XYZ file of C-alpha atoms in Angstrom:
636
model
C 0.006 -0.021 -0.047
C 1.512 2.853 -1.332
C 2.122 6.227 0.767
C 1.038 9.758 -0.277
C 2.138 12.847 1.870
C -0.473 15.462 0.917
C 2.149 17.734 0.088
C 2.168 16.444 -3.366
C -1.367 17.203 -3.933
C 0.104 20.951 -5.344
C 2.532 19.660 -8.042
C -0.434 16.795 -9.178
C -3.469 19.417 -9.153
C -1.121 21.784 -11.339
C 1.007 19.634 -13.160
C -2.576 17.835 -14.678
C -4.440 20.128 -17.480
C -7.565 18.408 -16.360
C -8.552 20.177 -13.042
C -10.883 23.461 -13.089
C -11.584 25.716 -10.761
C -14.464 24.787 -8.352
C -16.395 27.911 -9.909
C -16.994 27.017 -13.216
C -19.870 24.899 -14.212
C -20.138 21.135 -14.208
C -18.629 18.977 -17.437
C -22.401 16.966 -17.996
C -22.551 13.925 -16.775
C -20.622 9.979 -17.461
C -21.208 9.284 -20.871
C -22.605 5.451 -21.233
C -21.576 2.736 -24.234
C -23.864 3.234 -26.551
C -24.182 -1.019 -27.643
C -23.142 -3.931 -26.064
C -21.112 -3.848 -29.267
C -19.226 -0.724 -27.802
C -19.165 -2.099 -24.498
C -17.309 -5.520 -25.779
C -15.040 -3.853 -28.011
C -13.711 -1.660 -25.658
C -13.128 -3.910 -22.490
C -11.340 -6.281 -25.462
C -9.427 -4.310 -26.135
C -8.325 -2.896 -23.168
C -7.066 -5.774 -22.399
C -5.429 -6.300 -25.288
C -3.568 -3.269 -24.204
C -2.630 -4.302 -20.753
C -1.320 -7.564 -21.686
C 0.921 -5.735 -24.639
C 2.080 -2.846 -22.716
C 5.544 -2.008 -22.440
C 7.740 1.068 -21.293
C 9.908 2.083 -18.106
C 7.838 2.712 -14.428
C 7.299 6.168 -14.240
C 9.261 7.551 -11.494
C 7.190 9.430 -8.984
C 6.329 14.021 -8.891
C 8.782 15.920 -6.613
C 6.890 17.078 -3.306
C 6.484 20.526 -3.269
C 5.531 22.141 0.437
C 1.711 23.152 0.602
C -0.827 22.984 3.037
C -4.426 23.743 1.604
C -6.794 26.021 2.732
C -10.615 25.425 4.240
C -13.657 25.610 1.440
C -16.174 27.382 2.442
C -19.306 25.850 1.633
C -21.027 26.812 -1.743
C -24.274 25.701 -3.692
C -24.616 23.144 -6.048
C -26.672 21.774 -8.784
C -30.312 20.307 -7.396
C -30.514 17.844 -5.074
C -32.414 14.214 -6.879
C -34.598 12.573 -4.259
C -35.079 9.433 -4.807
C -39.275 8.212 -5.520
C -41.422 6.507 -2.756
C -42.545 7.125 1.116
C -39.830 6.916 3.714
C -40.153 4.098 5.790
C -42.930 4.654 8.539
C -41.207 2.381 11.613
C -37.908 3.804 12.323
C -34.996 1.142 12.835
C -34.270 0.197 16.275
C -30.606 -0.041 15.514
C -27.516 2.457 15.316
C -27.925 3.717 11.403
C -25.349 6.359 9.892
C -28.538 8.093 8.241
C -31.810 8.261 9.750
C -34.114 7.894 6.563
C -32.105 4.893 5.413
C -32.593 1.733 7.182
C -29.688 -0.764 6.761
C -29.686 -4.546 6.823
C -28.750 -6.129 10.007
C -30.076 -9.509 12.499
C -32.753 -7.604 14.541
C -36.198 -5.298 13.554
C -39.112 -4.858 14.747
C -43.118 -5.296 12.891
C -45.430 -4.360 14.174
C -45.369 -6.205 17.899
C -42.837 -8.674 16.349
C -38.922 -9.055 17.013
C -37.769 -10.490 13.872
C -34.723 -12.004 14.142
C -31.548 -13.234 11.346
C -29.138 -16.102 13.228
C -27.260 -18.566 11.630
C -29.287 -19.040 8.015
C -32.942 -18.971 10.037
C -35.196 -16.178 10.864
C -37.703 -16.200 14.121
C -40.156 -13.976 14.815
C -40.984 -13.295 18.444
C -44.341 -11.906 20.074
C -43.575 -8.898 22.382
C -46.725 -7.567 22.390
C -48.681 -7.466 25.789
C -45.720 -6.488 27.625
C -44.819 -11.046 27.431
C -42.099 -12.411 25.367
C -43.691 -15.309 23.264
C -41.713 -17.580 20.258
C -44.106 -17.230 17.271
C -42.236 -18.782 15.007
C -38.653 -20.024 12.711
C -38.514 -20.830 8.845
C -35.077 -21.382 7.209
C -33.476 -17.928 5.377
C -33.011 -19.640 2.434
C -35.305 -21.584 -0.626
C -37.175 -24.786 0.417
C -35.198 -27.864 -1.319
C -32.394 -26.016 -0.427
C -29.228 -27.415 1.851
C -28.479 -23.193 2.267
C -24.491 -25.132 1.843
C -22.088 -22.846 0.982
C -23.601 -19.507 1.389
C -23.744 -16.673 3.544
C -27.140 -15.329 5.207
C -25.860 -11.528 6.285
C -28.101 -9.286 6.395
C -31.733 -8.820 6.940
C -34.833 -6.107 6.576
C -38.692 -5.163 6.751
C -40.283 -3.583 4.326
C -44.722 -3.955 4.896
C -45.470 -7.414 4.779
C -42.219 -8.647 3.688
C -38.745 -9.736 5.213
C -35.813 -9.765 3.120
C -32.917 -11.839 3.286
C -29.814 -11.118 1.840
C -26.900 -13.346 1.522
C -23.509 -14.387 -0.890
C -24.125 -18.251 -2.264
C -20.669 -19.310 -2.735
C -23.014 -22.417 -4.203
C -25.529 -20.941 -6.844
C -22.481 -18.041 -7.457
C -24.118 -14.179 -6.181
C -26.237 -12.506 -3.743
C -29.249 -14.128 -2.874
C -32.143 -12.191 -1.852
C -34.757 -14.180 -0.562
C -38.801 -12.532 0.127
C -40.641 -13.998 3.167
C -44.198 -12.861 3.711
C -44.757 -11.999 7.246
C -48.412 -12.154 8.821
C -49.422 -9.311 11.075
C -49.325 -12.364 14.098
C -46.019 -12.966 13.196
C -46.158 -16.189 10.970
C -43.407 -16.731 8.464
C -43.559 -17.956 4.545
C -41.470 -18.297 2.287
C -42.161 -16.134 -1.229
C -39.419 -16.370 -3.936
C -35.995 -15.937 -4.309
C -33.517 -14.435 -6.445
C -29.801 -13.973 -7.376
C -27.567 -11.464 -8.369
C -24.555 -11.670 -10.686
C -22.536 -10.466 -8.596
C -18.562 -11.427 -6.203
C -19.296 -11.344 -2.185
C -20.291 -8.083 -1.212
C -18.886 -8.735 2.500
C -17.018 -6.031 4.489
C -15.676 -6.307 8.059
C -17.591 -2.688 8.341
C -20.342 -1.917 6.663
C -23.455 -3.266 4.781
C -24.287 -4.059 1.558
C -28.172 -3.723 1.287
C -30.191 0.205 2.276
C -34.430 0.227 2.359
C -36.064 4.002 1.890
C -39.165 2.968 1.466
C -40.110 -0.094 -0.566
C -36.872 0.328 -2.460
C -34.245 -1.812 -1.579
C -30.750 -0.518 -2.460
C -27.304 -2.769 -3.032
C -24.075 -2.295 -3.917
C -22.511 -5.398 -5.476
C -18.858 -5.484 -7.068
C -18.569 -7.917 -10.202
C -14.865 -9.295 -11.574
C -15.202 -8.930 -15.230
C -13.135 -11.117 -17.156
C -12.280 -10.181 -20.583
C -11.005 -13.345 -22.377
C -14.752 -14.963 -21.742
C -17.722 -13.532 -22.918
C -18.032 -10.298 -21.392
C -22.087 -9.851 -21.896
C -22.511 -13.501 -20.308
C -20.743 -11.865 -17.366
C -22.498 -8.728 -16.841
C -25.522 -7.672 -13.884
C -28.133 -9.686 -14.232
C -31.165 -10.942 -11.583
C -31.975 -15.023 -11.487
C -35.146 -15.509 -10.065
C -34.969 -19.563 -8.602
C -37.121 -22.332 -9.700
C -35.169 -25.096 -8.091
C -33.778 -25.854 -11.693
C -29.946 -25.949 -12.009
C -29.869 -23.856 -14.726
C -32.307 -20.880 -13.697
C -32.246 -18.183 -16.596
C -30.803 -14.737 -15.977
C -32.027 -11.371 -17.205
C -29.390 -8.487 -18.126
C -30.732 -5.335 -15.524
C -27.679 -3.064 -16.409
C -28.224 -2.923 -20.260
C -24.799 -0.900 -22.262
C -27.125 2.203 -21.498
C -26.452 1.655 -17.863
C -22.937 0.925 -17.744
C -20.380 4.147 -17.187
C -16.865 5.045 -17.636
C -15.413 8.343 -16.532
C -13.379 10.434 -19.868
C -10.381 9.912 -18.243
C -9.986 6.140 -17.581
C -11.455 5.966 -20.799
C -8.489 7.570 -22.684
C -5.788 5.993 -20.343
C -4.461 2.691 -21.765
C -3.659 1.448 -18.186
C -6.387 2.352 -16.152
C -7.609 0.078 -14.121
C -10.939 -1.120 -15.111
C -10.737 -5.040 -13.907
C -14.303 -4.202 -12.135
C -17.594 -2.785 -12.339
C -19.167 -1.915 -9.270
C -22.566 -1.867 -9.306
C -25.704 0.015 -7.611
C -29.017 -1.863 -8.221
C -32.139 -0.702 -6.816
C -35.368 -3.127 -6.182
C -39.153 -2.451 -5.725
C -39.954 -4.668 -2.951
C -43.318 -3.420 -3.169
C -43.845 -5.796 -6.719
C -45.303 -8.980 -6.750
C -42.118 -10.345 -8.919
C -39.095 -9.296 -7.723
C -38.547 -6.001 -10.098
C -34.458 -4.177 -10.660
C -32.670 -1.633 -12.456
C -29.213 -1.943 -12.152
C -26.071 1.227 -12.662
C -22.552 -0.057 -12.797
C -19.305 1.702 -13.295
C -16.050 0.864 -14.219
C -13.184 1.074 -12.104
C -10.024 -0.819 -10.195
C -11.292 -3.804 -7.539
C -10.318 -1.065 -4.499
C -13.922 0.976 -3.490
C -15.595 1.878 -0.501
C -19.526 2.695 -0.537
C -21.702 5.100 1.175
C -25.213 5.749 1.134
C -27.049 8.872 1.316
C -31.400 9.828 1.448
C -30.834 11.048 -2.415
C -27.746 9.039 -3.828
C -24.935 6.224 -4.024
C -21.943 6.677 -3.706
C -18.605 4.950 -4.702
C -15.608 5.401 -4.548
C -12.352 4.014 -6.428
C -8.539 3.747 -5.039
C -5.980 3.525 -7.808
C -7.981 4.761 -10.503
C -5.144 5.542 -12.940
C -2.419 3.456 -14.181
C -0.588 2.177 -11.324
C 2.918 3.497 -12.725
C 2.099 6.755 -11.560
C 2.459 6.433 -7.816
C 0.217 9.003 -7.484
C -2.510 7.450 -5.491
C -5.381 9.015 -7.929
C -8.807 7.892 -7.426
C -12.477 8.716 -8.515
C -15.481 9.337 -6.648
C -18.595 8.280 -8.822
C -22.070 9.627 -7.663
C -25.061 7.304 -8.374
C -28.343 9.299 -8.129
C -30.795 6.633 -6.675
C -33.572 8.393 -9.217
C -32.220 6.141 -11.867
C -30.862 9.661 -13.523
C -27.136 9.477 -14.503
C -24.529 8.971 -12.582
C -21.577 11.707 -12.228
C -17.536 11.854 -11.180
C -15.006 13.720 -10.113
C -11.444 12.817 -9.532
C -9.618 12.703 -6.288
C -6.569 11.396 -4.233
C -6.095 8.571 -1.243
C -9.270 6.859 -0.012
C -11.861 7.384 3.196
C -11.361 4.473 5.907
C -14.822 3.530 5.395
C -18.638 4.510 5.054
C -18.400 6.538 8.576
C -16.145 9.148 6.823
C -18.809 10.750 4.600
C -21.377 13.082 5.485
C -24.023 14.630 2.545
C -24.358 18.215 3.398
C -28.083 17.651 1.910
C -28.585 21.886 3.003
C -25.109 23.217 1.138
C -25.576 20.368 -1.822
C -22.228 19.248 -0.763
C -19.936 15.993 0.946
C -17.137 16.263 2.876
C -15.285 13.388 2.904
C -12.591 12.451 5.441
C -9.441 10.616 3.445
C -6.182 9.088 4.121
C -2.943 8.623 2.079
C -3.347 4.907 1.847
C -6.506 2.706 1.952
C -6.860 -0.378 0.008
C -11.025 -0.050 0.614
C -13.838 -1.539 2.628
C -14.091 -4.765 1.038
C -13.796 -7.798 3.822
C -11.165 -6.702 6.277
C -9.412 -3.671 4.597
C -11.498 -0.964 6.906
C -9.127 -1.758 9.362
C -5.654 -0.617 7.831
C -5.731 2.722 6.538
C -2.697 4.359 6.801
C -0.439 7.727 6.052
C -1.639 11.264 6.765
C -5.452 12.880 6.790
C -7.360 15.499 4.766
C -11.162 16.696 4.945
C -12.172 16.923 1.513
C -15.127 19.207 0.851
C -16.993 18.184 -2.441
C -19.441 20.522 -3.985
C -22.292 18.266 -5.593
C -22.005 20.620 -8.716
C -18.219 18.753 -9.348
C -19.249 16.067 -10.325
C -19.241 15.441 -13.757
C -18.282 13.658 -16.816
C -15.201 12.436 -14.431
C -12.365 15.109 -16.243
C -12.214 17.963 -13.334
C -10.304 17.278 -10.298
C -11.044 18.525 -6.322
C -8.945 21.322 -6.150
C -6.249 21.678 -3.540
C -8.007 24.095 -1.486
C -11.090 22.200 -1.658
C -8.660 19.631 1.175
C -7.679 20.847 4.826
C -4.899 18.823 6.401
C -6.120 17.325 9.806
C -2.977 16.457 12.318
C -3.130 13.138 13.107
C -1.849 10.501 15.695
C 1.988 9.763 15.533
C 2.814 6.082 15.903
C 1.015 3.219 14.869
C -2.391 5.011 13.247
C -3.784 2.301 11.016
C -7.055 1.063 13.216
C -9.054 4.430 12.422
C -12.173 5.235 13.569
C -14.202 8.789 12.499
C -17.344 9.833 12.955
C -18.826 13.465 11.446
C -20.932 14.719 14.150
C -23.477 17.202 13.316
C -21.214 20.174 12.152
C -17.935 18.407 13.979
C -16.010 15.484 12.593
C -14.769 13.213 15.174
C -11.521 11.314 14.567
C -8.553 9.140 16.320
C -6.044 6.379 15.307
C -3.793 3.522 16.993
C -3.861 -0.236 17.542
C -6.285 -1.949 17.998
C -6.672 -4.241 20.530
C -3.115 -2.919 22.394
C -4.685 -1.777 25.244
C -3.044 1.437 25.115
C -4.216 3.901 27.407
C -4.763 7.302 26.878
C -5.274 8.543 22.855
C -5.706 11.963 21.812
C -8.938 12.084 19.937
C -9.427 15.161 17.441
C -12.175 17.242 16.757
C -12.492 18.997 13.560
C -15.365 21.776 12.710
C -16.548 20.726 9.264
C -16.751 24.724 8.108
C -13.346 25.373 9.781
C -11.359 26.514 12.983
C -9.135 25.011 15.244
C -8.729 21.530 15.286
C -9.325 20.706 18.930
C -7.104 17.497 20.534
C -9.027 16.181 23.281
C -6.381 13.143 25.550
C -9.065 10.293 26.692
C -8.058 7.589 29.400
C -7.971 4.898 26.921
C -8.272 4.161 23.525
C -10.728 4.927 20.905
C -12.428 1.866 19.097
C -15.100 3.178 18.458
C -16.697 6.552 18.057
C -20.478 7.190 17.932
C -23.318 9.612 18.384
C -25.179 10.719 21.727
C -27.230 13.207 20.628
C -25.130 16.599 20.184
C -22.273 14.803 21.749
C -19.978 11.881 20.670
C -18.452 9.101 22.656
C -15.703 7.440 22.484
C -15.291 3.901 23.367
C -11.777 1.682 24.294
C -9.899 -0.092 26.439
C -6.778 1.257 29.257
C -3.772 -0.457 29.901
C -5.794 -2.078 32.810
C -8.512 -4.267 31.080
C -10.823 -1.638 31.607
C -13.855 -0.687 29.094
C -14.002 3.423 28.899
C -16.922 5.555 27.868
C -15.905 9.150 27.526
C -17.792 12.303 25.892
C -16.479 14.179 24.246
C -19.064 17.361 24.394
C -20.009 19.651 21.301
C -22.590 21.417 22.048
C -22.198 25.696 23.760
C -18.985 26.027 22.928
C -15.907 24.485 22.243
C -15.328 21.208 21.643
C -14.182 19.467 25.343
C -14.135 16.338 27.277
C -17.058 15.117 29.094
C -17.353 12.481 31.656
C -15.565 8.342 31.610
C -17.235 5.752 33.059
C -15.126 2.855 33.086
C -15.976 -0.829 33.458
C -13.406 -3.496 34.994
C -12.280 -6.110 33.787
C -14.810 -5.738 29.914
C -14.221 -5.219 26.611
C -16.245 -4.071 23.375
C -18.457 -7.615 22.597
C -18.770 -6.203 18.706
C -17.424 -4.079 16.627
C -20.780 -3.970 14.343
C -22.020 -0.063 14.432
C -25.291 -1.419 15.049
C -24.414 -3.137 17.988
C -24.108 0.517 19.659
C -27.484 2.198 20.472
C -28.122 5.219 22.388
C -31.359 6.699 23.297
C -31.901 9.947 24.559
C -35.441 10.925 26.845
C -38.226 11.797 25.336
C -37.729 15.419 27.127
C -34.312 15.671 25.893
C -33.568 15.865 22.339
C -29.972 16.973 22.574
C -28.774 13.419 24.078
C -28.170 15.284 27.427
C -29.622 12.662 29.232
C -29.946 9.173 27.873
C -29.596 5.685 27.831
C -26.702 4.276 26.246
C -26.529 0.026 25.592
C -23.319 -1.814 23.969
C -22.364 -5.391 23.546
C -19.453 -6.285 25.972
C -17.314 -9.677 26.906
C -15.802 -10.704 30.057
C -13.811 -13.252 29.066
C -10.251 -11.269 28.461
C -8.649 -14.098 26.819
C -10.638 -14.321 23.297
C -8.795 -13.316 20.522
C -9.206 -9.758 19.073
C -10.979 -11.194 16.077
C -13.366 -12.429 17.807
C -15.262 -9.145 18.750
C -15.483 -8.980 14.884
C -18.504 -12.451 15.257
C -19.853 -11.681 17.797
C -18.203 -13.001 21.674
C -20.948 -9.847 23.252
C -21.563 -12.429 27.146
C -23.764 -9.452 28.067
C -25.274 -6.039 27.069
C -24.179 -3.090 29.243
C -25.516 -0.201 30.115
C -24.774 3.543 30.705
C -26.899 6.104 32.024
C -26.530 9.749 31.377
C -27.863 12.480 33.129
C -27.308 15.909 32.449
C -24.239 14.598 30.716
C -22.777 12.186 33.686
C -22.485 9.402 33.269
C -23.612 6.062 35.790
C -23.120 2.521 34.743
C -26.730 1.398 34.785
C -26.170 -2.678 35.178
C -25.737 -5.696 32.570
C -28.100 -8.064 30.853
C -26.314 -11.312 30.692
C -26.265 -13.873 28.726
C -26.034 -17.503 30.375
C -23.855 -19.581 27.786
C -24.075 -23.089 29.957
C -27.601 -23.366 29.295
C -26.942 -22.311 25.470
C -28.237 -25.958 23.094
C -27.515 -27.387 20.111
C -29.536 -25.445 17.415
C -28.290 -28.159 14.391
C -27.242 -25.331 12.237
C -26.751 -26.264 8.440
C -25.983 -22.794 7.028
C -24.295 -19.721 7.535
C -22.790 -21.465 11.418
C -20.704 -17.720 11.779
C -22.297 -14.652 13.095
C -20.266 -12.071 10.567
C -22.497 -9.652 11.782
C -22.402 -10.709 15.568
C -25.073 -11.773 17.330
C -25.935 -9.280 20.286
C -27.780 -5.988 20.287
C -29.517 -3.694 23.070
C -33.175 -2.551 21.395
C -35.277 0.170 22.669
C -38.399 -0.216 22.011
C -40.724 2.603 23.740
C -40.014 2.346 27.676
C -39.052 -1.145 27.142
C -35.346 -2.150 26.706
C -34.118 -5.953 25.586
C -30.691 -7.585 25.145
C -30.143 -9.479 21.862
C -27.197 -12.563 22.733
C -27.475 -15.423 20.676
C -31.008 -16.841 21.010
C -31.356 -15.547 23.996
C -33.590 -12.939 24.239
C -33.404 -10.765 28.052
C -36.095 -7.725 28.739
C -35.152 -5.018 31.561
C -36.703 -2.272 33.272
C -35.442 0.399 34.151
C -35.964 2.317 37.712
C -33.753 4.727 39.523
C -30.968 4.715 36.980
C -30.265 0.551 36.900
C -31.132 -1.821 35.160
C -33.134 -5.550 36.437
C -33.572 -8.836 34.457
C -37.437 -8.653 33.766
C -38.611 -11.863 31.940
C -36.248 -14.525 29.495
C -36.887 -16.685 26.497
C -34.598 -18.505 24.530
C -35.883 -18.835 21.286
C -33.372 -21.529 19.972
C -34.674 -23.512 17.326
C -35.223 -27.775 18.179
C -32.369 -29.934 17.479
C -32.479 -31.269 13.913
C -33.869 -34.746 14.079
C -31.653 -37.843 12.298
């Protein structure tokens, strides 16, 4: 992974004739291919040039010291709004955008919780203040075993439950639809496959839901030595036959390549990055896909209006300048745009779309391999805040100007385990070394609209940064195996350290963003008072990797009153009473297995097959009831 200093930006932009001032008009939008014949010819010719290319490796350009100033916000093109109503039921898990639900392992449908666990769906009634198991069903089609497949994400839309998985056995992204009755009973409806490669990311989610529109990101490797058209995005309805027919959902007229990449004979374009929008309300799933060509390294973010795909190393690798390409794909199906950038984001939380100012804010680092699989855990190098007016998105010929990048301070030493979160008008970030028990750590708070960056020393590591109303919370271990929670107060003055609470002999039990939840009190809209929940583990001998797969043995709760923390107790699992579940598919908890759940005045802890209800009184959470919903063991 290459390192690029932000000091190089000046010479790179000045040396490239492709740049333009930020005030000039955008260069239209991306151009699609006119026909399948043109698309195939382009990819075949590009592959032939790649095989035949020769010539010396170009040296990197000399460094020029330059500190880019901050860019004032500016108005841009009209905002694109996805048609269709927003979801009526808010998510019960922590999501990045309030009006965009994310695929997860637990959702709510009326008076039922719906849980996706180890290849099965479960429904649990929580009506009338009780808990009762209603139904369970395989998360895959009847007549199949689910072998060699992973069922990762689940969403609920009206009376449908949608399970998203990746099947190595049948190939591609699997979309299984189930009907759910008002009283929680499930029945299989239909199943579809999207032609794709594995979408997995240790930090991001592949699916989003806006209204009844299901939105996917999937990568698709293209092999020009094989027939190309059968490799392009397609949708197949499962019929139980060995060879179900794929129907194209991304014609050549919806596959795009930026002009500079089209002209660069050495640019890496071996991957078709596809955003697919499916209408879940249709009796038969109807999907349309849009694809952009680029290299395999990517990051993916969805706002309420558009999907963004950042492609690192977008140009000839011999240049060694870390040039990237950022695509904006409007969710209403209009033509996408692109703009040239440098470096790369860490994960989806590196993005924030400012809908009022028609701009995109992005934290970028010099070295980023994208978020595919486990790569989001290992970014490196200098950092900058990129302020990008949406007017800059065009045919890809323009580059974000130097002044759009604001150089940011960063932790020295080991800084590859990087965490960042936009909280209101601030960017909060820190870096370190994963699971190091480092003790005190510096957290940086950068005002998005300019101004000095605050440096706040917290008494523990920064393994998670999240939102509590108008404030941020930093979570991580200290050198004494205590799990620390420190508030960063952002309202009513300059950023400052708030209260700290330490749990002895504890570590985070899950790393997924949805494992954390903060509920503000009804009379505290700024979040100065509320309740926090997070899965923890008391088994300090577990390997660090366990936390990526769900090692939560309890859900810890913290009470916050007038910005002061008080430990509120834990709801713990009874692992010694766990029953054999006869798992036959998706038997690793890649997306974790524990969540704090707040529903009205009630709170729950989901831990594996246990659902524990707690009651908060006098600032303490005590167990009220417990339900083991594990399925009966399979009969042999």
